[in-house]
Amino acid sequence: MQKHDPANHLRHSVRRAALRAALSASRVVCNQANSTRLATRTAAEWNYTRPALPHTLRFFSQTVRKAYENRELEQAQRKDEENFEKQAAADAREDVEESVAQTEADIQEAMQEVSPSSSEEPGSPSSSEEPRPAPVQNSVFVRNLVFEVTEEHLQKAFSKYGEVASTFIARDPRGLSKGFGFVTFTTPEAVETACSQVNGSFWHGRRITCVRRTQPAPAGVKKPAKSPPGPTAQLFIGNIPYETTDAELNRLFRGIENLRDVRVAVDRTTGWPRGFAHADFTSIEAAIEAKKRLEGTMLGNRLLRVDFATGYQRRSRSPPQQQPVEDAETEQ
C-alpha cells in the first residue's frame, strides 16, 4: 500500500492552480484581442462609409437639375402647342373665307347658266304647257357632288327633308356633271331644314355645300368678271378632275418655265382635292406664256379652265399686306 506524501500532494495542487491561472489569463487576453479587432473593424467601416455622403448629394443635385430641365421642356412644348393652335385657327379662318367666296362664286355662275326662264329642269313634272320653274326661294344650291350623282339620287337623298318638287344637276355640253346642282322644295320650311342638316355634311366622301338659292341677275345683265383686269404672275387652273393624281399634275406642268409654286386646293377634313389649283410664276410674262400653253388642255375627260388670279399668296414669316380674298372659281 502506497504511503500518502503531503509534499507531493502540495506540488500537484500548486501545479493545478498555476495551470488554471494560465488558462484563465489567456482567455481574458483573447477576449480583449477580439474586442479590440471588432472595435477597430467597426471604426474602419464607419470611416469607409463616410465618403458616400457626397454621392448622395450629387444624386439629389442632379435630380433637381433634371426636374428643372423637364419643366423648361414642358414649357417649350406648351408654347409650341399654343402656336400650333393659333396657326391652325388662322388657317381655318382662311379656309372658311375661301370656301364662302367660292360658294358665292359658284352660285352666281350657276345662276347665269340655269335661270328661271330656262327650259324645264330634269326631274320636274312634264306638262303640255310652258314649264314654270319653282320659286327661287324654295330652292337650294348643292355643290361638291361626286360626278356619278344623278337627279334621281338628289331626289331620294333630299326627300327626307320635305317634299321635293324638282332636282337639277349642271352638265357640260358633253353631258358630264359639273359637280353642282339645285333641289327645289314645295315649302320654305323644307329649305331651312335641308340647309341646316346637309350643309357641311359628307356624302360619298365629300363635304357638301347646301345653301339657299339666290335670285339670278336679270337677263341681259353681264355678270362681273372674277378675273383681274390685266395679266398677273399667278394663274388659276380650274375644272381639275377630283381623281387626278400627283403624277398627272406633274406631267401637266412639265416643261413650263419660270414656275415658282403650285398649290392644289384640298379639303382640310377629308384631304380630297377641291378641283382647282393656283400656280405662281417669277414674272407676268412667264404666266402669260404658261396660260397660252395650258388653254385648251384636257385633263382626264375635262377641259381645264385657265385664267389669271390675284390675292391668294402663300403665308410668309413677314407680315403680309392686307389684300382682298380672291373669289375662288367653281370646279366645272
mmCIF file of C-alpha atoms in Angstrom:
data_model
loop_
_atom_site.group_PDB
_atom_site.id
_atom_site.type_symbol
_atom_site.label_atom_id
_atom_site.label_comp_id
_atom_site.label_asym_id
_atom_site.label_seq_id
_atom_site.Cartn_x
_atom_site.Cartn_y
_atom_site.Cartn_z
ATOM 1 C CA MET A 1 0.000 0.000 0.000
ATOM 2 C CA GLN A 2 1.400 3.348 -1.095
ATOM 3 C CA LYS A 3 2.000 5.818 1.607
ATOM 4 C CA HIS A 4 0.479 9.316 1.203
ATOM 5 C CA ASP A 5 3.090 12.076 0.796
ATOM 6 C CA PRO A 6 1.838 15.564 1.832
ATOM 7 C CA ALA A 7 4.604 17.350 -0.058
ATOM 8 C CA ASN A 8 3.799 15.607 -3.263
ATOM 9 C CA HIS A 9 0.117 16.470 -2.864
ATOM 10 C CA LEU A 10 1.034 20.103 -2.332
ATOM 11 C CA ARG A 11 3.082 20.203 -5.507
ATOM 12 C CA HIS A 12 0.227 18.803 -7.536
ATOM 13 C CA SER A 13 -2.170 21.358 -6.097
ATOM 14 C CA VAL A 14 0.191 24.192 -6.940
ATOM 15 C CA ARG A 15 0.581 22.947 -10.490
ATOM 16 C CA ARG A 16 -3.171 22.695 -10.999
ATOM 17 C CA ALA A 17 -3.680 26.194 -9.621
ATOM 18 C CA ALA A 18 -0.953 27.574 -11.873
ATOM 19 C CA LEU A 19 -2.429 25.802 -14.879
ATOM 20 C CA ARG A 20 -5.895 27.179 -14.133
ATOM 21 C CA ALA A 21 -4.471 30.655 -13.714
ATOM 22 C CA ALA A 22 -2.638 30.405 -17.027
ATOM 23 C CA LEU A 23 -5.686 29.216 -18.872
ATOM 24 C CA SER A 24 -7.845 31.919 -17.341
ATOM 25 C CA ALA A 25 -5.338 34.654 -18.284
ATOM 26 C CA SER A 26 -5.080 33.509 -21.934
ATOM 27 C CA ARG A 27 -8.883 33.517 -22.264
ATOM 28 C CA VAL A 28 -9.066 37.078 -20.979
ATOM 29 C CA VAL A 29 -6.304 38.183 -23.358
ATOM 30 C CA CYS A 30 -8.092 36.516 -26.301
ATOM 31 C CA ASN A 31 -11.395 38.206 -25.480
ATOM 32 C CA GLN A 32 -9.673 41.559 -25.229
ATOM 33 C CA ALA A 33 -7.978 40.980 -28.572
ATOM 34 C CA ASN A 34 -11.270 40.024 -30.238
ATOM 35 C CA SER A 35 -12.961 43.078 -28.764
ATOM 36 C CA THR A 36 -10.143 45.279 -29.984
ATOM 37 C CA ARG A 37 -10.332 43.861 -33.522
ATOM 38 C CA LEU A 38 -14.137 44.275 -33.598
ATOM 39 C CA ALA A 39 -13.910 47.891 -32.469
ATOM 40 C CA THR A 40 -11.167 48.579 -34.995
ATOM 41 C CA ARG A 41 -13.177 46.979 -37.832
ATOM 42 C CA THR A 42 -16.346 48.903 -36.897
ATOM 43 C CA ALA A 43 -14.461 52.190 -36.847
ATOM 44 C CA ALA A 44 -12.857 51.368 -40.189
ATOM 45 C CA GLU A 45 -16.219 50.565 -41.726
ATOM 46 C CA TRP A 46 -17.655 53.822 -40.377
ATOM 47 C CA ASN A 47 -14.730 55.751 -41.796
ATOM 48 C CA TYR A 48 -15.169 53.920 -45.120
ATOM 49 C CA THR A 49 -18.874 54.787 -45.459
ATOM 50 C CA ARG A 50 -18.388 58.474 -44.811
ATOM 51 C CA PRO A 51 -17.299 59.331 -48.412
ATOM 52 C CA ALA A 52 -20.716 58.090 -49.704
ATOM 53 C CA LEU A 53 -22.414 61.257 -48.496
ATOM 54 C CA PRO A 54 -21.169 63.468 -51.429
ATOM 55 C CA HIS A 55 -22.558 60.920 -53.914
ATOM 56 C CA THR A 56 -25.943 61.223 -52.285
ATOM 57 C CA LEU A 57 -25.719 64.999 -52.509
ATOM 58 C CA ARG A 58 -24.784 64.786 -56.184
ATOM 59 C CA PHE A 59 -27.750 62.491 -56.812
ATOM 60 C CA PHE A 60 -30.196 64.970 -55.329
ATOM 61 C CA SER A 61 -28.471 67.832 -57.175
ATOM 62 C CA GLN A 62 -28.829 66.008 -60.496
ATOM 63 C CA THR A 63 -32.464 65.239 -59.705
ATOM 64 C CA VAL A 64 -33.216 68.909 -59.112
ATOM 65 C CA ARG A 65 -31.401 69.923 -62.304
ATOM 66 C CA LYS A 66 -33.230 67.234 -64.289
ATOM 67 C CA ALA A 67 -36.576 68.397 -62.928
ATOM 68 C CA TYR A 68 -35.732 71.970 -63.919
ATOM 69 C CA GLU A 69 -34.812 70.848 -67.443
ATOM 70 C CA ASN A 70 -38.043 68.855 -67.718
ATOM 71 C CA ARG A 71 -40.023 71.888 -66.628
ATOM 72 C CA GLU A 72 -38.328 74.019 -69.291
ATOM 73 C CA LEU A 73 -39.045 71.320 -71.886
ATOM 74 C CA GLU A 74 -42.713 71.176 -70.877
ATOM 75 C CA GLN A 75 -42.975 74.951 -71.129
ATOM 76 C CA ALA A 76 -41.422 74.890 -74.606
ATOM 77 C CA GLN A 77 -43.782 72.111 -75.710
ATOM 78 C CA ARG A 78 -46.763 74.001 -74.319
ATOM 79 C CA LYS A 79 -45.673 77.111 -76.189
ATOM 80 C CA ASP A 80 -45.308 75.123 -79.423
ATOM 81 C CA GLU A 81 -48.788 73.658 -78.939
ATOM 82 C CA GLU A 82 -50.249 77.126 -78.417
ATOM 83 C CA ASN A 83 -48.518 78.422 -81.544
ATOM 84 C CA PHE A 84 -49.772 75.400 -83.498
ATOM 85 C CA GLU A 85 -53.336 76.004 -82.309
ATOM 86 C CA LYS A 86 -53.123 79.671 -83.300
ATOM 87 C CA GLN A 87 -51.731 78.715 -86.704
ATOM 88 C CA ALA A 88 -54.458 76.097 -87.189
ATOM 89 C CA ALA A 89 -57.136 78.626 -86.226
ATOM 90 C CA ALA A 90 -55.742 81.169 -88.693
ATOM 91 C CA ASP A 91 -55.616 78.534 -91.439
ATOM 92 C CA ALA A 92 -59.173 77.505 -90.641
ATOM 93 C CA ARG A 93 -60.354 81.127 -90.917
ATOM 94 C CA GLU A 94 -58.639 81.449 -94.296
ATOM 95 C CA ASP A 95 -60.208 78.189 -95.450
ATOM 96 C CA VAL A 96 -63.672 79.329 -94.342
ATOM 97 C CA GLU A 97 -63.272 82.683 -96.105
ATOM 98 C CA GLU A 98 -62.072 80.960 -99.269
ATOM 99 C CA SER A 99 -64.903 78.407 -99.090
ATOM 100 C CA VAL A 100 -67.517 81.137 -98.629
ATOM 101 C CA ALA A 101 -66.112 83.124 -101.544
ATOM 102 C CA GLN A 102 -66.029 80.008 -103.699
ATOM 103 C CA THR A 103 -69.614 79.109 -102.810
ATOM 104 C CA GLU A 104 -70.839 82.599 -103.662
ATOM 105 C CA ALA A 105 -68.975 82.482 -106.970
ATOM 106 C CA ASP A 106 -70.416 79.045 -107.730
ATOM 107 C CA ILE A 107 -73.954 80.216 -107.053
ATOM 108 C CA GLN A 108 -73.615 83.320 -109.209
ATOM 109 C CA GLU A 109 -72.126 81.325 -112.057
ATOM 110 C CA ALA A 110 -74.780 78.640 -111.756
ATOM 111 C CA MET A 111 -77.491 81.282 -111.794
ATOM 112 C CA GLN A 112 -76.200 82.525 -115.122
ATOM 113 C CA GLU A 113 -76.180 79.004 -116.557
ATOM 114 C CA VAL A 114 -79.546 77.965 -115.099
ATOM 115 C CA SER A 115 -82.031 80.820 -114.916
ATOM 116 C CA PRO A 116 -85.749 80.571 -114.120
ATOM 117 C CA SER A 117 -86.508 81.285 -117.777
ATOM 118 C CA SER A 118 -84.585 78.221 -118.951
ATOM 119 C CA SER A 119 -86.176 75.056 -120.216
ATOM 120 C CA GLU A 120 -87.738 72.506 -117.952
ATOM 121 C CA GLU A 121 -85.349 71.175 -115.344
ATOM 122 C CA PRO A 122 -84.689 67.433 -115.390
ATOM 123 C CA GLY A 123 -86.759 65.648 -112.812
ATOM 124 C CA SER A 124 -89.641 68.143 -112.866
ATOM 125 C CA PRO A 125 -93.131 67.012 -113.845
ATOM 126 C CA SER A 126 -93.793 67.171 -117.563
ATOM 127 C CA SER A 127 -96.657 69.303 -118.870
ATOM 128 C CA SER A 128 -98.112 70.231 -122.223
ATOM 129 C CA GLU A 129 -97.966 73.891 -121.187
ATOM 130 C CA GLU A 130 -94.851 76.016 -120.970
ATOM 131 C CA PRO A 131 -92.953 74.742 -117.901
ATOM 132 C CA ARG A 132 -92.976 77.146 -115.000
ATOM 133 C CA PRO A 133 -89.935 76.948 -112.714
ATOM 134 C CA ALA A 134 -90.457 76.573 -108.996
ATOM 135 C CA PRO A 135 -89.990 79.679 -106.838
ATOM 136 C CA VAL A 136 -86.349 80.532 -106.256
ATOM 137 C CA GLN A 137 -86.884 80.986 -102.524
ATOM 138 C CA ASN A 138 -87.801 77.288 -102.231
ATOM 139 C CA SER A 139 -84.604 76.039 -103.918
ATOM 140 C CA VAL A 140 -81.200 75.121 -102.527
ATOM 141 C CA PHE A 141 -77.821 75.134 -104.257
ATOM 142 C CA VAL A 142 -75.811 71.931 -103.726
ATOM 143 C CA ARG A 143 -72.076 71.876 -104.519
ATOM 144 C CA ASN A 144 -69.149 69.424 -104.378
ATOM 145 C CA LEU A 145 -71.161 66.459 -105.610
ATOM 146 C CA VAL A 146 -69.447 63.401 -106.997
ATOM 147 C CA PHE A 147 -69.795 63.190 -110.761
ATOM 148 C CA GLU A 148 -71.799 59.956 -110.592
ATOM 149 C CA VAL A 149 -74.711 61.573 -108.709
ATOM 150 C CA THR A 150 -77.875 61.937 -110.790
ATOM 151 C CA GLU A 151 -81.124 63.834 -110.364
ATOM 152 C CA GLU A 152 -82.733 60.666 -109.019
ATOM 153 C CA HIS A 153 -80.058 60.429 -106.335
ATOM 154 C CA LEU A 154 -80.744 64.020 -105.276
ATOM 155 C CA GLN A 155 -84.478 63.327 -105.247
ATOM 156 C CA LYS A 156 -84.039 60.341 -102.954
ATOM 157 C CA ALA A 157 -81.458 61.975 -100.664
ATOM 158 C CA PHE A 158 -83.369 65.242 -100.083
ATOM 159 C CA SER A 159 -86.888 63.837 -99.889
ATOM 160 C CA LYS A 160 -86.473 63.162 -96.168
ATOM 161 C CA TYR A 161 -86.281 66.920 -95.506
ATOM 162 C CA GLY A 162 -89.535 67.710 -97.287
ATOM 163 C CA GLU A 163 -91.467 67.229 -100.489
ATOM 164 C CA VAL A 164 -89.139 67.713 -103.470
ATOM 165 C CA ALA A 165 -90.651 69.460 -106.489
ATOM 166 C CA SER A 166 -87.678 69.089 -108.844
ATOM 167 C CA THR A 167 -83.942 68.445 -108.997
ATOM 168 C CA PHE A 168 -81.284 69.602 -111.420
ATOM 169 C CA ILE A 169 -77.592 68.838 -111.983
ATOM 170 C CA ALA A 170 -75.497 71.181 -114.135
ATOM 171 C CA ARG A 171 -73.771 69.442 -117.039
ATOM 172 C CA ASP A 172 -71.302 70.447 -119.713
ATOM 173 C CA PRO A 173 -72.046 70.136 -123.465
ATOM 174 C CA ARG A 174 -70.899 66.515 -123.372
ATOM 175 C CA GLY A 175 -73.432 65.662 -120.673
ATOM 176 C CA LEU A 176 -70.881 65.271 -117.880
ATOM 177 C CA SER A 177 -71.774 66.514 -114.419
ATOM 178 C CA LYS A 178 -70.141 69.729 -113.235
ATOM 179 C CA GLY A 179 -70.431 68.697 -109.584
ATOM 180 C CA PHE A 180 -73.238 71.044 -108.512
ATOM 181 C CA GLY A 181 -76.965 71.387 -108.903
ATOM 182 C CA PHE A 182 -80.271 72.525 -107.390
ATOM 183 C CA VAL A 183 -83.044 70.963 -105.356
ATOM 184 C CA THR A 184 -86.454 72.661 -105.272
ATOM 185 C CA PHE A 185 -88.882 72.015 -102.420
ATOM 186 C CA THR A 186 -92.557 72.832 -102.155
ATOM 187 C CA THR A 187 -92.241 74.698 -98.836
ATOM 188 C CA PRO A 188 -89.691 77.141 -97.396
ATOM 189 C CA GLU A 189 -89.576 75.097 -94.185
ATOM 190 C CA ALA A 190 -88.075 72.188 -96.113
ATOM 191 C CA VAL A 191 -85.412 74.531 -97.481
ATOM 192 C CA GLU A 192 -84.403 75.611 -93.974
ATOM 193 C CA THR A 193 -84.272 72.009 -92.778
ATOM 194 C CA ALA A 194 -82.176 70.867 -95.735
ATOM 195 C CA CYS A 195 -79.682 73.719 -95.390
ATOM 196 C CA SER A 196 -79.221 73.145 -91.654
ATOM 197 C CA GLN A 197 -78.875 69.360 -91.976
ATOM 198 C CA VAL A 198 -76.909 68.969 -95.216
ATOM 199 C CA ASN A 199 -74.551 71.946 -95.358
ATOM 200 C CA GLY A 200 -71.091 70.835 -94.211
ATOM 201 C CA SER A 201 -72.021 67.154 -94.048
ATOM 202 C CA PHE A 202 -70.351 64.346 -96.005
ATOM 203 C CA TRP A 203 -71.887 62.445 -98.896
ATOM 204 C CA HIS A 204 -69.899 59.795 -100.764
ATOM 205 C CA GLY A 205 -66.722 61.027 -99.062
ATOM 206 C CA ARG A 206 -67.159 64.709 -99.980
ATOM 207 C CA ARG A 207 -68.105 67.683 -97.859
ATOM 208 C CA ILE A 208 -71.344 69.009 -99.319
ATOM 209 C CA THR A 209 -72.280 72.677 -99.526
ATOM 210 C CA CYS A 210 -76.020 73.278 -99.331
ATOM 211 C CA VAL A 211 -77.217 76.891 -99.223
ATOM 212 C CA ARG A 212 -80.350 78.750 -100.185
ATOM 213 C CA ARG A 213 -80.591 79.594 -103.873
ATOM 214 C CA THR A 214 -80.327 83.295 -104.617
ATOM 215 C CA GLN A 215 -82.082 85.335 -107.268
ATOM 216 C CA PRO A 216 -80.050 85.391 -110.514
ATOM 217 C CA ALA A 217 -79.153 88.581 -112.266
ATOM 218 C CA PRO A 218 -81.748 89.879 -114.772
ATOM 219 C CA ALA A 219 -81.428 88.744 -118.362
ATOM 220 C CA GLY A 220 -79.041 90.845 -120.386
ATOM 221 C CA VAL A 221 -77.015 91.911 -117.343
ATOM 222 C CA LYS A 222 -73.478 90.655 -117.670
ATOM 223 C CA LYS A 223 -72.072 89.114 -114.543
ATOM 224 C CA PRO A 224 -68.990 90.820 -113.123
ATOM 225 C CA ALA A 225 -65.728 89.298 -114.179
ATOM 226 C CA LYS A 226 -63.935 87.407 -111.442
ATOM 227 C CA SER A 227 -60.572 87.548 -113.147
ATOM 228 C CA PRO A 228 -58.270 90.545 -112.644
ATOM 229 C CA PRO A 229 -58.398 93.367 -115.207
ATOM 230 C CA GLY A 230 -54.941 92.522 -116.533
ATOM 231 C CA PRO A 231 -52.367 89.723 -116.573
ATOM 232 C CA THR A 232 -50.704 88.774 -113.294
ATOM 233 C CA ALA A 233 -47.914 86.447 -112.213
ATOM 234 C CA GLN A 234 -50.435 83.937 -110.863
ATOM 235 C CA LEU A 235 -52.716 81.530 -112.732
ATOM 236 C CA PHE A 236 -55.927 79.874 -111.642
ATOM 237 C CA ILE A 237 -56.419 76.354 -113.024
ATOM 238 C CA GLY A 238 -59.982 75.124 -112.549
ATOM 239 C CA ASN A 239 -62.133 72.178 -113.565
ATOM 240 C CA ILE A 240 -59.459 69.693 -112.442
ATOM 241 C CA PRO A 241 -60.921 66.181 -112.059
ATOM 242 C CA TYR A 242 -61.120 65.088 -108.440
ATOM 243 C CA GLU A 243 -59.415 61.788 -109.206
ATOM 244 C CA THR A 244 -56.317 63.498 -110.695
ATOM 245 C CA THR A 245 -53.066 62.074 -109.319
ATOM 246 C CA ASP A 246 -49.840 63.883 -108.464
ATOM 247 C CA ALA A 247 -48.134 62.230 -111.430
ATOM 248 C CA GLU A 248 -50.745 63.652 -113.810
ATOM 249 C CA LEU A 249 -50.303 67.129 -112.335
ATOM 250 C CA ASN A 250 -46.542 66.830 -112.706
ATOM 251 C CA ARG A 251 -46.969 65.939 -116.376
ATOM 252 C CA LEU A 252 -49.347 68.880 -116.788
ATOM 253 C CA PHE A 253 -46.757 71.413 -115.615
ATOM 254 C CA ARG A 254 -43.738 69.638 -117.087
ATOM 255 C CA GLY A 255 -41.771 71.879 -119.418
ATOM 256 C CA ILE A 256 -43.363 75.117 -118.185
ATOM 257 C CA GLU A 257 -40.552 77.527 -117.411
ATOM 258 C CA ASN A 258 -40.210 80.029 -114.563
ATOM 259 C CA LEU A 259 -42.774 78.173 -112.451
ATOM 260 C CA ARG A 260 -42.316 79.063 -108.801
ATOM 261 C CA ASP A 261 -45.035 77.160 -106.935
ATOM 262 C CA VAL A 262 -48.219 75.144 -107.500
ATOM 263 C CA ARG A 263 -50.862 74.793 -104.785
ATOM 264 C CA VAL A 264 -53.685 72.296 -105.204
ATOM 265 C CA ALA A 265 -56.694 73.118 -103.029
ATOM 266 C CA VAL A 266 -57.771 70.225 -100.789
ATOM 267 C CA ASP A 267 -60.435 69.803 -98.158
ATOM 268 C CA ARG A 268 -58.790 70.115 -94.744
ATOM 269 C CA THR A 269 -61.022 67.476 -93.194
ATOM 270 C CA THR A 270 -61.061 64.731 -95.812
ATOM 271 C CA GLY A 271 -57.901 65.553 -97.765
ATOM 272 C CA TRP A 272 -59.824 65.245 -101.040
ATOM 273 C CA PRO A 273 -58.916 67.706 -103.822
ATOM 274 C CA ARG A 274 -61.358 70.527 -104.447
ATOM 275 C CA GLY A 275 -60.922 70.673 -108.206
ATOM 276 C CA PHE A 276 -58.739 73.737 -108.691
ATOM 277 C CA ALA A 277 -55.183 74.958 -108.143
ATOM 278 C CA HIS A 278 -53.057 78.127 -108.206
ATOM 279 C CA ALA A 279 -49.689 78.462 -109.938
ATOM 280 C CA ASP A 280 -47.171 81.230 -109.178
ATOM 281 C CA PHE A 281 -44.586 82.373 -111.717
ATOM 282 C CA THR A 282 -41.493 84.506 -111.481
ATOM 283 C CA SER A 283 -42.893 87.152 -113.839
ATOM 284 C CA ILE A 284 -46.071 88.213 -115.613
ATOM 285 C CA GLU A 285 -44.534 87.288 -118.966
ATOM 286 C CA ALA A 286 -43.937 83.726 -117.758
ATOM 287 C CA ALA A 287 -47.562 83.482 -116.587
ATOM 288 C CA ILE A 288 -48.805 84.711 -119.975
ATOM 289 C CA GLU A 289 -46.772 82.066 -121.805
ATOM 290 C CA ALA A 290 -47.997 79.353 -119.428
ATOM 291 C CA LYS A 291 -51.612 80.452 -119.906
ATOM 292 C CA LYS A 292 -51.248 80.167 -123.674
ATOM 293 C CA ARG A 293 -49.812 76.697 -123.306
ATOM 294 C CA LEU A 294 -52.437 75.414 -120.850
ATOM 295 C CA GLU A 295 -55.510 76.814 -122.601
ATOM 296 C CA GLY A 296 -57.490 74.081 -124.314
ATOM 297 C CA THR A 297 -55.756 71.345 -122.313
ATOM 298 C CA MET A 298 -57.783 68.265 -121.412
ATOM 299 C CA LEU A 299 -57.046 66.579 -118.092
ATOM 300 C CA GLY A 300 -58.826 63.277 -117.811
ATOM 301 C CA ASN A 301 -62.145 63.900 -119.547
ATOM 302 C CA ARG A 302 -62.457 67.542 -118.530
ATOM 303 C CA LEU A 303 -61.382 70.780 -120.202
ATOM 304 C CA LEU A 304 -59.213 72.877 -117.900
ATOM 305 C CA ARG A 305 -60.198 76.449 -117.176
ATOM 306 C CA VAL A 306 -57.171 78.754 -117.027
ATOM 307 C CA ASP A 307 -57.240 82.407 -116.018
ATOM 308 C CA PHE A 308 -55.144 84.999 -114.234
ATOM 309 C CA ALA A 309 -55.626 85.318 -110.488
ATOM 310 C CA THR A 310 -54.594 87.597 -107.643
ATOM 311 C CA GLY A 311 -54.908 87.768 -103.892
ATOM 312 C CA TYR A 312 -54.006 84.182 -102.934
ATOM 313 C CA GLN A 313 -50.464 84.158 -101.609
ATOM 314 C CA ARG A 314 -48.599 81.622 -99.505
ATOM 315 C CA ARG A 315 -48.102 82.878 -95.972
ATOM 316 C CA SER A 316 -44.631 84.153 -95.194
ATOM 317 C CA ARG A 317 -42.927 84.970 -91.909
ATOM 318 C CA SER A 318 -43.056 88.695 -92.564
ATOM 319 C CA PRO A 319 -46.480 90.289 -92.052
ATOM 320 C CA PRO A 320 -48.175 90.375 -95.472
ATOM 321 C CA GLN A 321 -50.068 93.367 -96.715
ATOM 322 C CA GLN A 322 -53.818 93.220 -96.499
ATOM 323 C CA GLN A 323 -55.234 92.028 -99.806
ATOM 324 C CA PRO A 324 -58.790 91.122 -100.731
ATOM 325 C CA VAL A 325 -59.539 87.438 -100.701
ATOM 326 C CA GLU A 326 -59.819 86.069 -104.210
ATOM 327 C CA ASP A 327 -63.169 84.734 -105.303
ATOM 328 C CA ALA A 328 -62.274 81.082 -105.859
ATOM 329 C CA GLU A 329 -63.616 79.654 -109.057
ATOM 330 C CA THR A 330 -66.031 76.764 -109.231
ATOM 331 C CA GLU A 331 -64.996 73.277 -110.147
ATOM 332 C CA GLN A 332 -66.612 72.718 -113.530
#
